[in-house]
XYZ file of C-alpha atoms in Angstrom:
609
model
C 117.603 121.086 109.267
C 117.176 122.121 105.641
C 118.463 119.657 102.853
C 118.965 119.505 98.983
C 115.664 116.917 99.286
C 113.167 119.942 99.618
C 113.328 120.254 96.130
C 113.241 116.316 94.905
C 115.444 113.796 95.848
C 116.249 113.469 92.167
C 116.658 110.704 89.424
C 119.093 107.469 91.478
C 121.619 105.691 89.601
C 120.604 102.005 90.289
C 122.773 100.415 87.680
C 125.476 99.383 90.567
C 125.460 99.384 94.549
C 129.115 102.067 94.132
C 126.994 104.050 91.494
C 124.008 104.360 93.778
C 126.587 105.467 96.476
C 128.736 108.149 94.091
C 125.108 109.340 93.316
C 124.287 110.366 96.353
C 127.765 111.889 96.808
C 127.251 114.338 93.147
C 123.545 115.250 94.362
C 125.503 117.255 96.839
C 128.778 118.354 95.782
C 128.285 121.622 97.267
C 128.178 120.184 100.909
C 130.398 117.040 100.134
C 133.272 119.873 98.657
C 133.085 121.847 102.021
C 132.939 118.548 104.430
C 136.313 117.527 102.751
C 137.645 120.947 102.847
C 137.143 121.118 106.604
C 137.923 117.726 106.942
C 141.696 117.920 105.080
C 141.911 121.137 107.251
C 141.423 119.587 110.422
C 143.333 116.722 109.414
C 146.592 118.479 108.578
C 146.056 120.747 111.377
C 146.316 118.089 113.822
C 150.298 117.508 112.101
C 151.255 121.528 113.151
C 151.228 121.190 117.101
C 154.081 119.042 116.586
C 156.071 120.940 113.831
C 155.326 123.919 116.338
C 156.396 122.406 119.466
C 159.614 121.328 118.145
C 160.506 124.539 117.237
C 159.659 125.813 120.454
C 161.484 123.616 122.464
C 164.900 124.027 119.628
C 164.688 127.652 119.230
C 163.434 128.927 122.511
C 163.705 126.480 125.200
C 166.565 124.773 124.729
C 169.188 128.053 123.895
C 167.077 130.205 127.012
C 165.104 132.670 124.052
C 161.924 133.353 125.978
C 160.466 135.917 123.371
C 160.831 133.286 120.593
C 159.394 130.288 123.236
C 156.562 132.435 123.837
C 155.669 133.102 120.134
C 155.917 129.511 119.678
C 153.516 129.090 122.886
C 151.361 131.850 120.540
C 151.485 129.622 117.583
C 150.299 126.941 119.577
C 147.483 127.949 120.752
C 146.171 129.844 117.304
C 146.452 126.339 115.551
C 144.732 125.114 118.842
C 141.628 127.522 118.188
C 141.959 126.801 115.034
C 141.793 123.231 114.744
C 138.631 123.657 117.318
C 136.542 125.162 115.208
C 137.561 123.394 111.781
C 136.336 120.114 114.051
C 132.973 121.832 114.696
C 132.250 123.312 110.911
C 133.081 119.248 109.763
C 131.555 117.478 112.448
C 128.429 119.794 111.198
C 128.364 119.225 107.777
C 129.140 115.564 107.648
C 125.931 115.475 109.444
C 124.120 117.310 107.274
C 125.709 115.163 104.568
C 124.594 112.004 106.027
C 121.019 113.503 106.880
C 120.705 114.041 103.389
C 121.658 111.164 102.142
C 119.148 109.401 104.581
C 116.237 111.182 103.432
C 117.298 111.102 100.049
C 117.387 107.250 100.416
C 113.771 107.237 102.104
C 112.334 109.717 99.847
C 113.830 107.571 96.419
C 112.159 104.259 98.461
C 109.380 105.754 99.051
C 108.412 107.142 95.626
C 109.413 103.689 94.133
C 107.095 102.357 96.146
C 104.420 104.136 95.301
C 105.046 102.985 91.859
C 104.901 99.761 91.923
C 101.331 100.131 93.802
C 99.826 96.409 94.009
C 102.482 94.974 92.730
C 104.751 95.358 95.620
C 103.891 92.682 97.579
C 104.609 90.246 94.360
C 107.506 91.797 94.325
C 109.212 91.816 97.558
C 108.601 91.384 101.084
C 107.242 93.243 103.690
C 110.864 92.077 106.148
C 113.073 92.877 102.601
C 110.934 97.040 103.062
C 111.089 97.278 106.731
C 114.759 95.944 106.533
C 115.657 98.346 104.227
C 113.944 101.380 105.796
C 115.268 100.812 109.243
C 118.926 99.593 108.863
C 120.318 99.832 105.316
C 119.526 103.614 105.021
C 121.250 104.391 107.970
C 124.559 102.286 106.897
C 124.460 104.188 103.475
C 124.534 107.375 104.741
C 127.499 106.948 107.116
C 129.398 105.909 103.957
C 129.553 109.285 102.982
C 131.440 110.167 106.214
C 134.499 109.150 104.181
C 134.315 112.143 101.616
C 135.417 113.941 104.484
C 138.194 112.767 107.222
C 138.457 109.925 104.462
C 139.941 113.270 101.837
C 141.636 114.637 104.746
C 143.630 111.685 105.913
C 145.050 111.186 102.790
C 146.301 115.030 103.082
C 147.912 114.645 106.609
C 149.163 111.529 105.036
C 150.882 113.861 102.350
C 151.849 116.609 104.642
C 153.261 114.110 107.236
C 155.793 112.701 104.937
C 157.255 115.613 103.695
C 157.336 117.413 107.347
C 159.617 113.974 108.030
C 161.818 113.945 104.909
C 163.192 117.633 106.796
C 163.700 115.195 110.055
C 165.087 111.813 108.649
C 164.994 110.339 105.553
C 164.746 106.732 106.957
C 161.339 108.165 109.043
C 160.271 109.487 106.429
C 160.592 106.151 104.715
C 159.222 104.617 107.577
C 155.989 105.970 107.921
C 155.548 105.700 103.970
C 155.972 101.795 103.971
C 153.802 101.516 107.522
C 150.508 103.238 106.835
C 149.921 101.119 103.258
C 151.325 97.730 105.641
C 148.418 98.454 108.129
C 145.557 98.947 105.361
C 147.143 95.639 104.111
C 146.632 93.875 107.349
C 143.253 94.631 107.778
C 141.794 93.980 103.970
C 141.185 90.863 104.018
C 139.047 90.869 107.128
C 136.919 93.690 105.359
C 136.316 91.094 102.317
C 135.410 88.378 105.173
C 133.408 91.208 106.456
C 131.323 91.854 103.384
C 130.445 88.090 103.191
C 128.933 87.979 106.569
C 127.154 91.561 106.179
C 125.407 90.446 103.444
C 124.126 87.110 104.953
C 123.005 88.189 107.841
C 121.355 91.409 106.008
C 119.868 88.324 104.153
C 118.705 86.779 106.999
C 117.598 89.462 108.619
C 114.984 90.413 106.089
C 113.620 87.014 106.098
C 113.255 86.971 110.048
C 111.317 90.290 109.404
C 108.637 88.993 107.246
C 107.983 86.048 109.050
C 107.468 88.071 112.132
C 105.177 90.235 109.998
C 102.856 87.677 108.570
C 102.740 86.270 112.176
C 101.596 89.414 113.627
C 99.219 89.697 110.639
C 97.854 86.458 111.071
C 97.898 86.000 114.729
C 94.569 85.881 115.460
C 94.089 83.169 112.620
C 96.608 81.151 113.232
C 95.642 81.208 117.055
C 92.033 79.575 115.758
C 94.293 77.035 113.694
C 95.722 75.791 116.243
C 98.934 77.115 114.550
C 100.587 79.533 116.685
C 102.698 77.545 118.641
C 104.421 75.987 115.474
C 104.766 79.415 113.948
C 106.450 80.374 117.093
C 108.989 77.323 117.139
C 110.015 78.090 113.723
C 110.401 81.668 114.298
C 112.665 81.116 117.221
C 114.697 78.844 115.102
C 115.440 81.542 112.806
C 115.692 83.811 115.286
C 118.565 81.907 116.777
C 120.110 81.295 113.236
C 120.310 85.048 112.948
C 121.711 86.043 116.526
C 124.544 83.095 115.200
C 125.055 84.870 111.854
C 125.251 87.963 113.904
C 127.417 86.651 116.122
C 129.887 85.834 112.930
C 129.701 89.590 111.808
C 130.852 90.582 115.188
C 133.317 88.397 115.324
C 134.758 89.653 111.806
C 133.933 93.825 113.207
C 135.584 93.376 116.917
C 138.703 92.400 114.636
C 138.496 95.276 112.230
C 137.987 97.553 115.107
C 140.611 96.278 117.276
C 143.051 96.042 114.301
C 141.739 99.799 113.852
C 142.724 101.231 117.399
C 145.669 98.546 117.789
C 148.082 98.682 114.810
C 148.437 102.539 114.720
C 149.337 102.096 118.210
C 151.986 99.832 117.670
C 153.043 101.676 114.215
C 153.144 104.753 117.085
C 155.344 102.842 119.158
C 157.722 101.423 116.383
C 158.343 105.312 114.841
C 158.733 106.432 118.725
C 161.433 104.114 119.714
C 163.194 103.848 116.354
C 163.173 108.189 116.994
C 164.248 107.830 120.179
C 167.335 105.799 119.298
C 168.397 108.206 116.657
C 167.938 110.923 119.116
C 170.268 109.113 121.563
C 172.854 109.001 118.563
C 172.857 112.312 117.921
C 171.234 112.299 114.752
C 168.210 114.301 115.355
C 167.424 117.151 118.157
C 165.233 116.697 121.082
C 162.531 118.824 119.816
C 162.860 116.680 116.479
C 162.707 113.534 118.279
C 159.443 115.332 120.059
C 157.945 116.135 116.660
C 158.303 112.846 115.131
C 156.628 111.505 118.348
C 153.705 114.064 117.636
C 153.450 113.522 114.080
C 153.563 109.452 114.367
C 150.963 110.175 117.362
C 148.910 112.351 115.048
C 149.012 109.941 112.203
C 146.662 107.387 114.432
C 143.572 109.496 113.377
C 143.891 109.482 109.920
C 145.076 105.807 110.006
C 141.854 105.144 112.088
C 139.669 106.553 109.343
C 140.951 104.758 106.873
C 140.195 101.044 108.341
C 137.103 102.846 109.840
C 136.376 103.911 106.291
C 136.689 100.661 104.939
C 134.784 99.200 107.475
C 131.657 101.511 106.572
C 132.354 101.270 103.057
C 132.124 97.602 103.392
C 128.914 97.673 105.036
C 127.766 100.745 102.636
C 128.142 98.400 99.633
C 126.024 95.809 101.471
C 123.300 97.563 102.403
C 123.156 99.832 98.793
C 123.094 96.670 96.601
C 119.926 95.874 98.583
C 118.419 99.227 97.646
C 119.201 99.118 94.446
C 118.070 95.475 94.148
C 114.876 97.477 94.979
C 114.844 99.888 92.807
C 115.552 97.914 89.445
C 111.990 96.380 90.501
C 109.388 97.187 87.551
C 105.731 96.754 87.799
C 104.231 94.505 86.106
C 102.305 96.881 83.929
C 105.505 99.051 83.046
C 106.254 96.133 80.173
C 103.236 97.102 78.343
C 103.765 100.892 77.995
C 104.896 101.356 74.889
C 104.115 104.285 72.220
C 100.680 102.357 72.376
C 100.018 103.355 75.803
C 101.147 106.984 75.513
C 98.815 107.171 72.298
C 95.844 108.923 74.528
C 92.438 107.907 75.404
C 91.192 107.217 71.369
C 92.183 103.848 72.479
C 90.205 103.596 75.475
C 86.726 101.942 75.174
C 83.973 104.652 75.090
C 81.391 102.377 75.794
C 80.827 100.002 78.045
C 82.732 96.634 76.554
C 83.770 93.086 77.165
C 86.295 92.262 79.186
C 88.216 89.436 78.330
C 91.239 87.405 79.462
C 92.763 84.685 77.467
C 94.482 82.895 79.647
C 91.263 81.495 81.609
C 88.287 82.040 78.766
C 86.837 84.313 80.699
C 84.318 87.274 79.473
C 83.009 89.518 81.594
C 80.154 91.033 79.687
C 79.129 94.661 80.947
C 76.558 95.329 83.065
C 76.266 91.907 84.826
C 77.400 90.600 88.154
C 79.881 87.683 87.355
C 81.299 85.143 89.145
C 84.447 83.146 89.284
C 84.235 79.987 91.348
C 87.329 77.692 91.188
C 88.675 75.061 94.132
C 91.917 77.034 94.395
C 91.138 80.879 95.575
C 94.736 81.703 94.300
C 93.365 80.611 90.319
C 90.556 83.115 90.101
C 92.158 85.838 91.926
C 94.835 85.688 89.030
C 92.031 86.122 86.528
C 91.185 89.376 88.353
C 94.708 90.304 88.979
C 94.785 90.126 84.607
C 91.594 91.672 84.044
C 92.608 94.391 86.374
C 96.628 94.555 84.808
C 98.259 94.074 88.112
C 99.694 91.224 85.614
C 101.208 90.930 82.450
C 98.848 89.270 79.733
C 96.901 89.166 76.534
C 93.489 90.377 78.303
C 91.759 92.962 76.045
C 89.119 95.291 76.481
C 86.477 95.258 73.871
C 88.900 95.361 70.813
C 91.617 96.786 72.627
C 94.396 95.186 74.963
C 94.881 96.271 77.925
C 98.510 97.104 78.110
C 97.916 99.077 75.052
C 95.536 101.351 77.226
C 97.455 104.377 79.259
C 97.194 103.000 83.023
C 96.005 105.928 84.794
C 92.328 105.369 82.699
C 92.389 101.727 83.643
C 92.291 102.367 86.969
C 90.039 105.007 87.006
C 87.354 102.588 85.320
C 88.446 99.415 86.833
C 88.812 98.933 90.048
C 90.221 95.816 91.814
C 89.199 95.375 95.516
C 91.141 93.126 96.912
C 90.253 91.359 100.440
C 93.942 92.326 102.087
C 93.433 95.829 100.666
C 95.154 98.133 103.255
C 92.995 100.174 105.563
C 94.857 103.278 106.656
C 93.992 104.786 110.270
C 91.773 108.089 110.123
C 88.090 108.810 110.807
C 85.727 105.635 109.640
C 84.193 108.265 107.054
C 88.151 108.816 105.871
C 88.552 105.297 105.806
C 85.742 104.494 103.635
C 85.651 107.855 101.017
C 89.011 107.358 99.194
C 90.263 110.138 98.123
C 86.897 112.196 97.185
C 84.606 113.843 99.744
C 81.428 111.735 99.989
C 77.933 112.716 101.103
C 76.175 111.430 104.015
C 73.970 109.780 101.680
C 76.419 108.248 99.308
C 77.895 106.843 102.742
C 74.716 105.899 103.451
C 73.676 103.623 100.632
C 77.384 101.589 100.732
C 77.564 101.292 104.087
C 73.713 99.388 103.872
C 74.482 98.013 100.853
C 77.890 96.160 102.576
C 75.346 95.780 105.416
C 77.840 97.591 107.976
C 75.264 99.507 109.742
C 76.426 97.901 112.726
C 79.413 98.968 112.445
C 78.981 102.194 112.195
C 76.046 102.081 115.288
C 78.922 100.261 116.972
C 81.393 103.041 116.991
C 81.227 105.733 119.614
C 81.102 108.420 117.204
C 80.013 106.858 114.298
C 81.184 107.776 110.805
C 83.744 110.206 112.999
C 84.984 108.066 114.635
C 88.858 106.412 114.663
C 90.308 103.555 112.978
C 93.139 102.427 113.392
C 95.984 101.672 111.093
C 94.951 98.200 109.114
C 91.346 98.407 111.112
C 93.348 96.923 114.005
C 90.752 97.822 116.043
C 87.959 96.022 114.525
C 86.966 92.284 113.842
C 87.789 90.233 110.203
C 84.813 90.727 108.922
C 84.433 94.405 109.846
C 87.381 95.267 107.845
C 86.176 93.437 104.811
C 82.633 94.959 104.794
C 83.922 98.392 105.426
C 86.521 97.233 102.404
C 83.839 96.489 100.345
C 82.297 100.121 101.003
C 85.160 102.181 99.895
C 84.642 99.901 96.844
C 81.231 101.067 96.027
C 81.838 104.425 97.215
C 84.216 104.791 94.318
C 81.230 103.276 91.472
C 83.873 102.243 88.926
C 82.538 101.186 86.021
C 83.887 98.073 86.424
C 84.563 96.458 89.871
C 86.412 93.410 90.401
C 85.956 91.860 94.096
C 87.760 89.528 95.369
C 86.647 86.860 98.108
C 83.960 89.956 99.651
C 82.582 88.041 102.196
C 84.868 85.200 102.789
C 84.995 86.487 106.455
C 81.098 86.915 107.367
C 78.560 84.676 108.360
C 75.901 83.215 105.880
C 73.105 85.750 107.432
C 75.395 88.663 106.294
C 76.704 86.961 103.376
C 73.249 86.799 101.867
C 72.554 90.064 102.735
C 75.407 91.538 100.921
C 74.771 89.534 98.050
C 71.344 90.308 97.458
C 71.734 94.392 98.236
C 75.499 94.157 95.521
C 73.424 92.675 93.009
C 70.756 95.411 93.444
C 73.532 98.018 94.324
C 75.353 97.200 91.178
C 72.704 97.134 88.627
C 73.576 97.764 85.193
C 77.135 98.101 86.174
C 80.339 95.614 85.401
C 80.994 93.292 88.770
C 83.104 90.309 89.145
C 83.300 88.550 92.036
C 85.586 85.500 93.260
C 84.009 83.032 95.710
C 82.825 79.618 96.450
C 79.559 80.524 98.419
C 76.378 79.290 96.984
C 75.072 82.454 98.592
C 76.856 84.533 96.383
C 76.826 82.292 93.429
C 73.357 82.248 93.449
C 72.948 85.932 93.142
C 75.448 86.021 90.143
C 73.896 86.872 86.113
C 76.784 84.224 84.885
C 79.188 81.956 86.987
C 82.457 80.717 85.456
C 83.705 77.440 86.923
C 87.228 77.294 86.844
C 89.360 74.065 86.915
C 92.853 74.279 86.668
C 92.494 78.286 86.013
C 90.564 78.031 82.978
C 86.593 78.098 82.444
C 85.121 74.624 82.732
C 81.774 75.586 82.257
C 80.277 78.696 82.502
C 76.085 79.448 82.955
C 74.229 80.434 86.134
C 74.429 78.871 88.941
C 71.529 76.824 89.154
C 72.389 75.504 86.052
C 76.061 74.496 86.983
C 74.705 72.802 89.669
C 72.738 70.416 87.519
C 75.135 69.988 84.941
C 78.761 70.263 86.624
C 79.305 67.223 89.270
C 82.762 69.421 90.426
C 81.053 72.599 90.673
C 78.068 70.532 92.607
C 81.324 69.279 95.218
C 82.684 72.293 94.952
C 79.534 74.728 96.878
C 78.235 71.763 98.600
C 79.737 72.590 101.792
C 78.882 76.273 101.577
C 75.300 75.380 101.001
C 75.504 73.427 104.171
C 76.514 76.769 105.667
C 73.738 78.700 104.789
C 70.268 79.626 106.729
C 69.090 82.322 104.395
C 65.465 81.375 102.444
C 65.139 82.717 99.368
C 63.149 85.391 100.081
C 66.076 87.409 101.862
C 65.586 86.246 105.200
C 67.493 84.086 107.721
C 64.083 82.806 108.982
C 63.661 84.908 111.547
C 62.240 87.604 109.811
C 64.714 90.243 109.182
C 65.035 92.077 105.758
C 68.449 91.560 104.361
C 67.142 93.106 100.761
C 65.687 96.279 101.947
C 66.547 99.861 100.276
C 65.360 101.845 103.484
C 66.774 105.479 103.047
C 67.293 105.995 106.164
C 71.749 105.476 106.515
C 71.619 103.003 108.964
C 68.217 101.375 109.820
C 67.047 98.636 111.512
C 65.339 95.921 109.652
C 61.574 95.894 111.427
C 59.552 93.834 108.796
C 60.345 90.562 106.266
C 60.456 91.145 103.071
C 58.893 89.533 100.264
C 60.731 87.369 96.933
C 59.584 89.861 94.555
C 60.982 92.489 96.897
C 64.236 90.930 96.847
């Protein structure tokens, strides 16, 4: 099914949840204009039967005419046909109208997504995305179901009075004062309805992203003895939810019984009070038959309007949570400014320091640097600055950063962060980004992360599949083969952080001796608390409190800094490596084989290293 979306979804109007909505109504006026047209059609069509039945029975039945009983019959069954296909042509392109408002809504989330990049998860969670993807979309779109029936009840509406005013005045009067007394009735319920839509929406979202953190930490949490209290609280909430659901259905078996109920009895008030009049002598049989069809056909457009309510309601809901969404800015967006748009003269040509205020760090190019602090969170905000996933004062040689367009900052910085998503494709997709890589390039990152094993491992090697997030593969597989789609794409300045927080100390001193070689005369930071890293580092900055304590090598710390000395003591009780690049048992952790993936025969000496 074609849509308008083929060619963009367009530019939203995010200002208000009933703006977002009328926008998505004018990006289609073309479709919305025929669904009401075939909507108002239907609708008043569905008042005719009864105009034409009444004069069948007054002008041909009752005084004996056949010919003009069986024209009537005619008329009948042409308005019939009629009304048949007018149902068909609207019931199609409300669809369509809904269908593109749902993949208008996707496409818009999408894009805005893609936008905010890293940022999102600062932003929002992954239960507030999923939320939003799976049920708000969907309520949005059937909105837009009133721009059609919604139009055409208010027609029949129109149409119905008037036929009645020819009948009976006091009808006619009637069904004026009823249908506004029903919408009445049931608007106060729709406010109530609102309330509870929007809580449990709430609540909803917040059940999501517990459930996907647990899933994402299962394994973890299953070590930590955590699981089980993980699971308690997520029932709780889970329960809290089905009660706050049970509330909104409470509030929508009201509206919906109100919905079928109350045109029912408005049917059988107009009906009787006809009936008596007929009895009287006021009005004919086949008018007493024709208000009985009109009142009767009056339940359908009555029913769309408290149905329309009801998904308005829910429409408002559910679009002041995308639009919540969509007002979200990266964090970099603040600093792009005439500045930014200025073009690379402002861009470092050279290699240059990087430095970042807030912590007194400076990263001097072409040395491995580390960032060791007793919080993880500290020092991965000093990346997340250097790498302007966050707003600051952090320069770049003389420049700041958020003076420096963004799409050349991250083509020369790169920030490889240990919960970096791994999408599922071929282990050589995985790991090459979005360039084509050569077997040897491969080659060299996948020995330098030491993840030969991983790729000897795999039935088909570098061809074979990986699934979405590496689900099918350990920790600290996923974080070496992270770390090799980092070197694969040689920025000139890589920021790593925690690389091999989830390996053992015999890998761990691998890596660290094969980066430092790996990375030679090229701009690394790294953020970790293992002496076997630390020790491979050109400068270490201590961080207390995020800011730079001290900053040297790390021998030196050691000596000098008591807190650094607490800090690594427990990591050098972790380790097993010699300094020569071994783990004792002879195997080289240092090497530069060129084969792709060798196996380490020989030990290796400490110049070698």
């Amino acid at each position: 099914m074609r849509t308008d979306t083929a060619r963009g979804p367009g530019i939203p109007d995010h200002r208000s949840a009933g703006r977002y909505v009328w926008w998505l109504v004018v990006s289609q006026r073309g479709r919305v204009a025929a669904g009401a047209t075939y909507g108002s059609l239907w609708m008043v069509g569905l008042m005719l039967p009864p105009y034409a039945l009444s004069r069948a029975i007054d002008e041909g039945l009752v005084p004996g005419r056949m010919p003009v009983l069986l024209g009537w019959v005619a008329v009948l069954f042409g308005v019939g046909v009629a009304n048949a296909w007018l149902a068909v042509m609207r019931h199609r392109t409300m669809t369509r109208i809904r269908m593109d408002a749902t993949f208008r809504t996707v496409r818009v989330i999408v894009a805005h997504t893609l936008r905010l990049g890293a940022a999102l998860p600062h932003k929002v969670t992954a239960g507030e995305v999923v939320t939003i993807g799976i049920g708000d979309v969907g309520v949005i779109s059937q909105t837009l179901t009133m721009t059609g029936p919604g139009v055409g009840g208010v027609l029949a509406y129109g149409v119905v009075a008037v036929l009645l005013l020819t009948v009976s005045p006091l009808l006619a009067g009637v069904v004026l004062l009823g249908v506004p007394l029903l919408a009445l009735l049931v608007g106060p319920l729709l406010g109530r309805l609102q309330g509870a839509e929007s809580r449990y929406r709430e609540r909803q979202s917040g059940l999501a992203a517990r459930l996907t953190d647990l899933v994402g930490g299962l394994r973890v949490l299953n070590g930590l003895g955590g699981k089980d209290v993980f699971a308690d609280r997520h029932r709780r909430e889970a329960r809290a939810l089905r009660d706050e659901g049970y509330r909104v259905g409470a509030v929508t078996s009201w509206v919906q019984a109100l919905g079928v109920g109350l045109p029912t009895l408005f049917l059988a008030a107009v009906t009787w009070l006809a009936a008596r009049m007929a009895a009287q002598g006021a009005i004919t049989v086949g008018e007493l038959v024709a208000v009985y069809g009109y009142a009767a056909a009056l339940v359908v457009p009555v029913s769309f309007f408290i149905e329309g309510g009801y998904d308005l309601t829910r429409g408002l809901v559910a679009a002041r949570r995308v639009v919540r969404f969509l007002r979200l800015e990266p964090p970099a967006a603040a600093g792009t400014g005439d500045a930014a748009g200025s073009g690379a003269g402002d861009v470092p040509e050279a290699a240059s320091v990087l430095r970042d205020p807030a912590s007194g760090v400076e990263v001097v190019p072409g040395l491995l640097t580390a960032l060791a602090a007793a919080r993880p969170g500290e020092s991965a905000a000093v990346v997340d600055r250097l790498g302007r996933f966050a707003d600051s004062a952090a320069t770049w040689g003389a420049v700041r950063l958020d003076e420096i367009p963004l799409p050349q900052v991250r083509d020369r910085i790169l920030v490889a962060d240990n919960e970096a998503d791994l999408f599922a494709g071929t282990l050589r997709e995985v790991v090459g980004g979005r360039r084509d890589r050569t077997e040897e390039a491969i080659g060299r990152a996948v020995r330098t992360a030491l993840a030969e094993d991983i790729v000897r491992g795999l039935p088909d090697g570098l061809d074979s599949a990986v699934e979405a997030q590496g689900r099918n593969l350990s920790g600290g597989q996923r974080q070496r083969l992270r770390l090799v789609r980092a070197l694969l794409a040689d920025p000139e300045v890589l920021l790593a952080v925690e690389p091999t927080s989830a390996v053992d100390a015999h890998t761990e001193a691998g890596i660290a001796a094969r980066l430092h070689r790996a990375r030679a005369g090229r701009t690394t930071v790294v953020t970790s608390t293992s002496p076997l890293l630390l020790d491979r580092a050109d400068r270490v900055y201590y961080l207390v409190d995020g800011r730079a304590a001290a900053v040297g090598s790390h021998r030196q710390l050691l000596a000098e800094q008591p807190g650094y000395r607490r800090l690594v003591a427990r990591g050098e009780d972790e380790g097993g490596v010699d300094e020569a690049g071994t783990d004792g048992s002879g195997e080289d952790l240092t090497g530069t084989d060129s084969a792709p993936y060798p196996r380490p025969e020989a030990p290796v000496t400490k110049e070698d290293a």
